[in-house]
Amino acid sequence: MDADSLLLSLELASGSGQGLSPDRRASLLTSLMLVKRDYRYDRVLFWGRILGLVADYYIAQGLSEDQLAQRKTLYSLNCTEWSLLPPATEEMVAQSSVVKGRFMGDPSYEYEHTELQKVNEGDKVFEEEIVVQIKEETRLVSVIDQIDKAVAIIPRGALFKTPFGPTHVNRTFEGLSLSEAKKLSSYFHFREPVELKNKTLLEKADLDPSLDFMDSLEHDIPKGSWSIQMERGNALVVLRSLLWPGLTFYHAPRTKHYGYIYVGTGEKNMDLPFML
Amino acid sequence: MEDSTSPKQEKENQEKLGEARRSWEGKTAASPQYSEPESSEPLEAKQGPETGRQSRSSRPWSPQSRARTPLGGPAGPETSSPAPLSRREPSSTPSPPAPARQDLAAPPQSHRTTSVIPEAGTPYPDPLEQSSDKRESVPLHTSQSERNTFQQSQQPKPHPCGPRDVSYNNAKQKELRFDVFQEADSNSDCDLQLPAPGGSEGAPSMLETAIQNAKAYLLKTSSKSGFNLYDHLSNMLTKILNERPENAVDIFENISQDVKMAHFSKKFDALHNENEMLPTYEIAEKQKALFLQGHLEGVDQELEDEIAENALPNVMESAFYFEQAGVGLGTDETYRIFLALKQLTDTHPIQRCRFWGKILGLEMNYIVAEVEFREGEDEEEVEEEDVAEERDNGESEADEDEEDELPKSFYKAPQAIPKEESRTGANKYVYFVCNEPGRPWVKLPPVIPAQIVIARKIKKFFTGRLDAPVISYPPFPGNESNYLRAQIARISAGTHVSPLGFYQFGEEEGEEEEEVEGGQNSFEENPDFEGIQVIDLVESLSNWVHHVQHILSQGRCNWFNSIQKNEEEEEEGEEEDEEKEEPDYIEQEVGPPLLTPISEDLEIQNIPPWTTRLSSNLIPQYAIAVLQSNLWPGAYAFSNGKKFENFYIGWGHKYSPDNYTPPVPPPVYQEYPSGPEITEMDDPSVEEEQAFRAAQEAVLLAAENEESEEDEDEEDDYD
């Protein structure tokens, strides 16, 4: 959610139940402004909160002019001091995929994971148990990255692409209409498109290249991993991800307000197919 | 005459542009379908001065051009023919400006049929006087409808072609007629001959002509859409100037699109929007009813009654505290829920009521209220379990009636464990749910132990509809309302905690034997509770206790010994007991007794079952203690030392770090006694059969031999 409209956004996203306490809210308002100034971001988003056992991580993201460029992620434990996180690499993601369970809440905490590694010594090949230490920070980075790639969404028409390349915020975005808001196809993943090129020519003919340049939610696997609901009697459409429970996207149809927030334990719901 | 009009030139300025535009449009005979952009005026005003003089001279053309209209532009003038016609008359007789004036005055409403003017080409100012007259008349009408001005402004346009002989006029008219059907270049031709600026009717200046050319080009109507660039640009600029967005240049294309789309906006369509907004209005109506429920008759007395009874909890106060913890539904939503709870207490005889929480679902969510009815006001429930038992007995008897005696199965369905009575154990409270505040409350059925047992083995999302089936393995006995109730029971048993000492056991006068069965069941508020320091509550989990009974793995809170009952029923049912495999004695399941501190809760794979926090680190003196359950994510409890409350918001599932594994189907049950009747055997092979037969024959022979020997003996005797 945009840091500029934080209060309204929090109110709109409150249907999922978990938000921010007043003192956190107040400190966010001030600290995010300072972050924007210090790091010279174009837009600062409050990404959400990952619940840990000892403490919670508050995550923010800064965007540059090009909306689809790599976002910079910052975390804080008290909503006042923010630290920049390194960008996620594939290695990090692979490494932390073996860690299961809750986040501890301490960025320097190290998970221990024993791996069997084949060690070649001359002619002998034997397996050794190696204890790999994975820092919680790495895990944090990779989880945020995964969540972003999987379930960060924006409504269709909120961004538009210019022929020069960069993607801009569409200032004349007036919001989705009610009928559009109930369809999964009007929401896009907020990331570089992956599936777009697999579309048939027939489908592509209907797309508007300046608006439809990202993957829509329609073809997400597994089907049904999004729950669309209208709250407050059609005045608010809320999408909740079932794959990463805790991700809430809200949009007030016919207005410019939209955003997403993640408040959860940072664990993927691998049981989804059983639960549907 | 022309000079006389100069003072009025400014007034004309507005019209000129419109006129100019009109004239060109008319000329091309393409029909502009849109209503005139109101914004064109200011633009015209700007461009006015340039074309002013031209308009002056172009006046003369207008009448003739109008004359042209019906001939030249069939497509052009769509509307009010009377107007142009009326104008035409005077125009055809280029003489009387007066009538023209009148005519001009007459039909202010006519559309751009002054696009009639296509004949901008009609030159000749023979009508110079006319034009001036008309110009005079124009100001009169300026104040009238815009169209009027437009129309009149159109007049000048043709004139730019400059004064010429009437004869030439005619010739030109013919040309123009021809031109009308083509995208006219003649305009530009005319332009070249436009009168000079500065009042001189002599050689038109290069600048003027260039401007006229450009303008003519802009006024060209698109063959595809019927717009012309001139109008479009003037609309856009007007919109931009009216709205003054920041960095307009960046969103210029979007504004352009918006303006184009605006042309196609439908008139108010009563049907269009209602469909979408209907649910919104419905909910709003229902919620309005919530707000109005307070205004009943006899307000005074009811107020007193209400204040006295107070079954309703102070939801807003709890919401305030939970907000400190970062948990909550938003103030407005909570207030609506508050009102809905009030409605619930008003319509049902409720002793005590509590806002239990919110369970999220796929299509809709559930708002859950925990309710305790007044003594003796319970509503009767339909009992279904007995039916099931009888059915089992019936089936086994049916088998016996078969003709061939089938091997009897000694499978006996495990006896269903009866549900607990209401107000005890897992059914201590009754739960009501609704999808949204304002919608009617639905009562959930009491929970059956079997449902809890199976609910522990499955993990399914709630859809939001109470009658939805729960399709799972092991098959859940019931639909979503039962599953919901079972999960609510489990969550309550697992996460409802209170500070130590808040509740105490009531003084029991009963015998000790009862205690063995189920432990202490009842508790009551401790009037001497003094509160615990918030810091203590946060630091040590032993300061919190469960005040809801633990549910045994049987599915009940109070142990039910199914063996005893079995013995009674055995006499009625099957006769053969020996082969039963049921143990004679089932160990009594014991769970932690009521009011055990939560420090005794089991860990989940090294994760502590509860997380405690202070709500605020910045102002610790007023902070409250917040408990988060790690076992049931979404369960919260707070306490400020004296008060406490529990709340749940989430999907309704337990947490497990490992993935869910559905239970394996059990192995095939040994239903029948194994014996030669049902044991499958291989068919004997040929050799075996032969050997068998041979053996049999041998036996027979032996038997016969014996008999024959006996016979022979007998016969020998005879012999």
PDB file of C-alpha atoms in Angstrom, chain B residues 131-292:
ATOM      1  CA  SER B 131     -22.008  40.522 -44.043  1.00  0.00           C
ATOM      2  CA  SER B 132     -21.594  43.576 -42.102  1.00  0.00           C
ATOM      3  CA  ASP B 133     -25.207  43.569 -41.383  1.00  0.00           C
ATOM      4  CA  LYS B 134     -25.069  40.090 -40.371  1.00  0.00           C
ATOM      5  CA  ARG B 135     -22.167  40.817 -38.321  1.00  0.00           C
ATOM      6  CA  GLU B 136     -24.211  43.322 -36.606  1.00  0.00           C
ATOM      7  CA  SER B 137     -26.888  40.888 -36.106  1.00  0.00           C
ATOM      8  CA  VAL B 138     -24.467  38.444 -34.868  1.00  0.00           C
ATOM      9  CA  PRO B 139     -23.653  40.263 -31.729  1.00  0.00           C
ATOM     10  CA  LEU B 140     -27.271  40.374 -30.989  1.00  0.00           C
ATOM     11  CA  HIS B 141     -27.461  36.706 -31.015  1.00  0.00           C
ATOM     12  CA  THR B 142     -24.226  36.128 -29.416  1.00  0.00           C
ATOM     13  CA  SER B 143     -25.886  36.119 -26.149  1.00  0.00           C
ATOM     14  CA  GLN B 144     -28.249  33.478 -27.293  1.00  0.00           C
ATOM     15  CA  SER B 145     -27.405  29.911 -27.759  1.00  0.00           C
ATOM     16  CA  GLU B 146     -23.955  29.064 -28.694  1.00  0.00           C
ATOM     17  CA  ARG B 147     -25.092  27.444 -31.746  1.00  0.00           C
ATOM     18  CA  ASN B 148     -26.381  30.659 -32.840  1.00  0.00           C
ATOM     19  CA  THR B 149     -23.039  32.159 -32.592  1.00  0.00           C
ATOM     20  CA  PHE B 150     -21.583  29.195 -34.172  1.00  0.00           C
ATOM     21  CA  GLN B 151     -23.865  29.414 -36.978  1.00  0.00           C
ATOM     22  CA  GLN B 152     -23.164  32.929 -37.395  1.00  0.00           C
ATOM     23  CA  SER B 153     -19.604  32.407 -36.878  1.00  0.00           C
ATOM     24  CA  GLN B 154     -19.796  30.094 -39.674  1.00  0.00           C
ATOM     25  CA  GLN B 155     -20.765  32.838 -41.825  1.00  0.00           C
ATOM     26  CA  PRO B 156     -17.532  34.574 -41.844  1.00  0.00           C
ATOM     27  CA  LYS B 157     -15.711  31.548 -42.802  1.00  0.00           C
ATOM     28  CA  PRO B 158     -16.827  31.298 -46.297  1.00  0.00           C
ATOM     29  CA  HIS B 159     -16.056  34.821 -46.701  1.00  0.00           C
ATOM     30  CA  PRO B 160     -12.410  34.574 -46.278  1.00  0.00           C
ATOM     31  CA  CYS B 161     -12.268  33.685 -49.788  1.00  0.00           C
ATOM     32  CA  GLY B 162     -12.548  37.262 -50.306  1.00  0.00           C
ATOM     33  CA  PRO B 163     -14.920  39.468 -52.112  1.00  0.00           C
ATOM     34  CA  ARG B 164     -15.436  38.647 -55.617  1.00  0.00           C
ATOM     35  CA  ASP B 165     -17.884  39.302 -58.260  1.00  0.00           C
ATOM     36  CA  VAL B 166     -21.120  37.713 -57.850  1.00  0.00           C
ATOM     37  CA  SER B 167     -20.614  36.072 -61.085  1.00  0.00           C
ATOM     38  CA  TYR B 168     -17.497  34.588 -59.922  1.00  0.00           C
ATOM     39  CA  ASN B 169     -19.519  33.707 -56.927  1.00  0.00           C
ATOM     40  CA  ASN B 170     -21.806  31.621 -58.975  1.00  0.00           C
ATOM     41  CA  ALA B 171     -19.030  29.974 -60.707  1.00  0.00           C
ATOM     42  CA  LYS B 172     -17.390  29.324 -57.474  1.00  0.00           C
ATOM     43  CA  GLN B 173     -20.552  28.015 -56.085  1.00  0.00           C
ATOM     44  CA  LYS B 174     -20.659  25.421 -58.672  1.00  0.00           C
ATOM     45  CA  GLU B 175     -17.170  24.578 -57.971  1.00  0.00           C
ATOM     46  CA  LEU B 176     -17.905  24.380 -54.390  1.00  0.00           C
ATOM     47  CA  ARG B 177     -20.851  22.240 -54.858  1.00  0.00           C
ATOM     48  CA  PHE B 178     -18.566  19.908 -56.511  1.00  0.00           C
ATOM     49  CA  ASP B 179     -16.108  20.376 -53.806  1.00  0.00           C
ATOM     50  CA  VAL B 180     -18.482  19.505 -51.144  1.00  0.00           C
ATOM     51  CA  PHE B 181     -18.440  15.978 -52.197  1.00  0.00           C
ATOM     52  CA  GLN B 182     -14.780  15.863 -52.152  1.00  0.00           C
ATOM     53  CA  GLU B 183     -12.580  16.771 -49.294  1.00  0.00           C
ATOM     54  CA  ALA B 184     -12.327  20.301 -50.280  1.00  0.00           C
ATOM     55  CA  ASP B 185      -9.226  21.944 -51.324  1.00  0.00           C
ATOM     56  CA  SER B 186     -11.157  24.798 -52.527  1.00  0.00           C
ATOM     57  CA  ASN B 187     -11.123  26.095 -49.104  1.00  0.00           C
ATOM     58  CA  SER B 188      -7.538  26.491 -49.346  1.00  0.00           C
ATOM     59  CA  ASP B 189      -7.990  28.028 -52.687  1.00  0.00           C
ATOM     60  CA  CYS B 190     -10.276  30.460 -51.168  1.00  0.00           C
ATOM     61  CA  ASP B 191      -7.859  30.981 -48.478  1.00  0.00           C
ATOM     62  CA  LEU B 192      -5.316  32.134 -50.853  1.00  0.00           C
ATOM     63  CA  GLN B 193      -7.596  34.791 -51.887  1.00  0.00           C
ATOM     64  CA  LEU B 194      -8.490  35.829 -48.455  1.00  0.00           C
ATOM     65  CA  PRO B 195      -8.746  39.449 -47.741  1.00  0.00           C
ATOM     66  CA  ALA B 196      -5.804  41.094 -46.224  1.00  0.00           C
ATOM     67  CA  PRO B 197      -5.637  41.829 -42.569  1.00  0.00           C
ATOM     68  CA  GLY B 198      -5.932  45.255 -41.244  1.00  0.00           C
ATOM     69  CA  GLY B 199      -9.112  46.071 -42.941  1.00  0.00           C
ATOM     70  CA  SER B 200      -7.692  46.243 -46.379  1.00  0.00           C
ATOM     71  CA  GLU B 201      -9.448  44.125 -48.763  1.00  0.00           C
ATOM     72  CA  GLY B 202      -6.483  43.873 -50.918  1.00  0.00           C
ATOM     73  CA  ALA B 203      -3.935  41.142 -51.223  1.00  0.00           C
ATOM     74  CA  PRO B 204      -4.198  38.627 -48.463  1.00  0.00           C
ATOM     75  CA  SER B 205      -1.015  38.308 -46.462  1.00  0.00           C
ATOM     76  CA  MET B 206       0.983  35.143 -46.542  1.00  0.00           C
ATOM     77  CA  LEU B 207       0.567  34.614 -42.855  1.00  0.00           C
ATOM     78  CA  GLU B 208      -3.138  34.859 -43.059  1.00  0.00           C
ATOM     79  CA  THR B 209      -3.362  32.439 -45.841  1.00  0.00           C
ATOM     80  CA  ALA B 210      -1.082  30.037 -44.135  1.00  0.00           C
ATOM     81  CA  ILE B 211      -3.202  30.196 -41.061  1.00  0.00           C
ATOM     82  CA  GLN B 212      -6.275  29.645 -43.047  1.00  0.00           C
ATOM     83  CA  ASN B 213      -4.716  26.685 -44.721  1.00  0.00           C
ATOM     84  CA  ALA B 214      -3.751  25.194 -41.463  1.00  0.00           C
ATOM     85  CA  LYS B 215      -7.112  25.769 -40.019  1.00  0.00           C
ATOM     86  CA  ALA B 216      -8.791  24.293 -42.985  1.00  0.00           C
ATOM     87  CA  TYR B 217      -6.702  21.237 -42.595  1.00  0.00           C
ATOM     88  CA  LEU B 218      -7.549  20.957 -38.969  1.00  0.00           C
ATOM     89  CA  LEU B 219     -11.174  21.242 -39.660  1.00  0.00           C
ATOM     90  CA  LYS B 220     -11.112  18.345 -42.012  1.00  0.00           C
ATOM     91  CA  THR B 221     -13.417  15.723 -40.763  1.00  0.00           C
ATOM     92  CA  SER B 222     -12.066  12.281 -40.320  1.00  0.00           C
ATOM     93  CA  SER B 223     -13.630   9.839 -42.655  1.00  0.00           C
ATOM     94  CA  LYS B 224     -13.621   7.169 -39.986  1.00  0.00           C
ATOM     95  CA  SER B 225     -14.968   8.773 -36.945  1.00  0.00           C
ATOM     96  CA  GLY B 226     -16.559  11.977 -37.958  1.00  0.00           C
ATOM     97  CA  PHE B 227     -14.493  14.044 -35.617  1.00  0.00           C
ATOM     98  CA  ASN B 228     -12.253  16.708 -36.764  1.00  0.00           C
ATOM     99  CA  LEU B 229      -8.996  17.594 -35.233  1.00  0.00           C
ATOM    100  CA  TYR B 230      -9.879  21.183 -34.645  1.00  0.00           C
ATOM    101  CA  ASP B 231     -12.828  20.410 -32.481  1.00  0.00           C
ATOM    102  CA  HIS B 232     -11.016  17.714 -30.681  1.00  0.00           C
ATOM    103  CA  LEU B 233      -8.076  19.898 -29.840  1.00  0.00           C
ATOM    104  CA  SER B 234     -10.295  22.680 -28.711  1.00  0.00           C
ATOM    105  CA  ASN B 235     -12.204  20.298 -26.471  1.00  0.00           C
ATOM    106  CA  MET B 236      -9.063  18.964 -24.979  1.00  0.00           C
ATOM    107  CA  LEU B 237      -7.569  22.305 -24.319  1.00  0.00           C
ATOM    108  CA  THR B 238     -10.753  23.428 -22.703  1.00  0.00           C
ATOM    109  CA  LYS B 239     -10.800  20.428 -20.488  1.00  0.00           C
ATOM    110  CA  ILE B 240      -7.209  20.925 -19.515  1.00  0.00           C
ATOM    111  CA  LEU B 241      -7.751  24.542 -18.761  1.00  0.00           C
ATOM    112  CA  ASN B 242     -10.791  23.778 -16.713  1.00  0.00           C
ATOM    113  CA  GLU B 243      -9.258  21.010 -14.702  1.00  0.00           C
ATOM    114  CA  ARG B 244      -5.645  22.118 -14.619  1.00  0.00           C
ATOM    115  CA  PRO B 245      -4.012  18.772 -13.883  1.00  0.00           C
ATOM    116  CA  GLU B 246      -0.385  18.680 -12.979  1.00  0.00           C
ATOM    117  CA  ASN B 247       2.040  17.770 -15.683  1.00  0.00           C
ATOM    118  CA  ALA B 248      -0.706  17.752 -18.187  1.00  0.00           C
ATOM    119  CA  VAL B 249       1.703  17.004 -20.949  1.00  0.00           C
ATOM    120  CA  ASP B 250       2.417  13.619 -19.472  1.00  0.00           C
ATOM    121  CA  ILE B 251      -1.163  12.527 -19.492  1.00  0.00           C
ATOM    122  CA  PHE B 252      -2.074  14.286 -22.666  1.00  0.00           C
ATOM    123  CA  GLU B 253      -2.860  11.111 -24.542  1.00  0.00           C
ATOM    124  CA  ASN B 254      -5.132   9.937 -21.826  1.00  0.00           C
ATOM    125  CA  ILE B 255      -7.014  13.171 -21.802  1.00  0.00           C
ATOM    126  CA  SER B 256      -7.390  12.829 -25.512  1.00  0.00           C
ATOM    127  CA  GLN B 257      -8.855   9.408 -25.087  1.00  0.00           C
ATOM    128  CA  ASP B 258     -11.169  10.583 -22.390  1.00  0.00           C
ATOM    129  CA  VAL B 259     -12.500  13.393 -24.506  1.00  0.00           C
ATOM    130  CA  LYS B 260     -13.168  11.047 -27.341  1.00  0.00           C
ATOM    131  CA  MET B 261     -14.887   8.609 -25.083  1.00  0.00           C
ATOM    132  CA  ALA B 262     -16.986  11.320 -23.579  1.00  0.00           C
ATOM    133  CA  HIS B 263     -18.664  11.813 -26.907  1.00  0.00           C
ATOM    134  CA  PHE B 264     -20.062   8.386 -26.654  1.00  0.00           C
ATOM    135  CA  SER B 265     -21.318   8.567 -23.157  1.00  0.00           C
ATOM    136  CA  LYS B 266     -24.829   7.388 -23.037  1.00  0.00           C
ATOM    137  CA  LYS B 267     -27.537   9.456 -21.712  1.00  0.00           C
ATOM    138  CA  PHE B 268     -28.705   8.544 -18.318  1.00  0.00           C
ATOM    139  CA  ASP B 269     -29.667   4.935 -18.585  1.00  0.00           C
ATOM    140  CA  ALA B 270     -31.843   3.947 -15.728  1.00  0.00           C
ATOM    141  CA  LEU B 271     -31.166   0.290 -16.251  1.00  0.00           C
ATOM    142  CA  HIS B 272     -27.475   0.461 -16.606  1.00  0.00           C
ATOM    143  CA  ASN B 273     -26.043   0.962 -13.195  1.00  0.00           C
ATOM    144  CA  GLU B 274     -28.736  -0.410 -11.048  1.00  0.00           C
ATOM    145  CA  ASN B 275     -27.707  -3.961 -11.557  1.00  0.00           C
ATOM    146  CA  GLU B 276     -24.309  -3.462 -10.138  1.00  0.00           C
ATOM    147  CA  MET B 277     -25.247  -1.243  -7.317  1.00  0.00           C
ATOM    148  CA  LEU B 278     -28.188  -3.273  -6.145  1.00  0.00           C
ATOM    149  CA  PRO B 279     -26.336  -5.459  -3.653  1.00  0.00           C
ATOM    150  CA  THR B 280     -24.678  -2.393  -2.275  1.00  0.00           C
ATOM    151  CA  TYR B 281     -27.996  -0.778  -1.633  1.00  0.00           C
ATOM    152  CA  GLU B 282     -29.431  -3.919  -0.147  1.00  0.00           C
ATOM    153  CA  ILE B 283     -26.694  -4.229   2.376  1.00  0.00           C
ATOM    154  CA  ALA B 284     -26.914  -0.571   3.140  1.00  0.00           C
ATOM    155  CA  GLU B 285     -30.614  -0.940   3.802  1.00  0.00           C
ATOM    156  CA  LYS B 286     -30.061  -3.838   6.103  1.00  0.00           C
ATOM    157  CA  GLN B 287     -27.412  -2.022   7.987  1.00  0.00           C
ATOM    158  CA  LYS B 288     -29.582   1.005   8.238  1.00  0.00           C
ATOM    159  CA  ALA B 289     -32.127  -1.212   9.885  1.00  0.00           C
ATOM    160  CA  LEU B 290     -29.484  -2.074  12.422  1.00  0.00           C
ATOM    161  CA  PHE B 291     -29.042   1.503  13.310  1.00  0.00           C
ATOM    162  CA  LEU B 292     -32.730   2.110  13.558  1.00  0.00           C
TER     163      LEU B 292
END
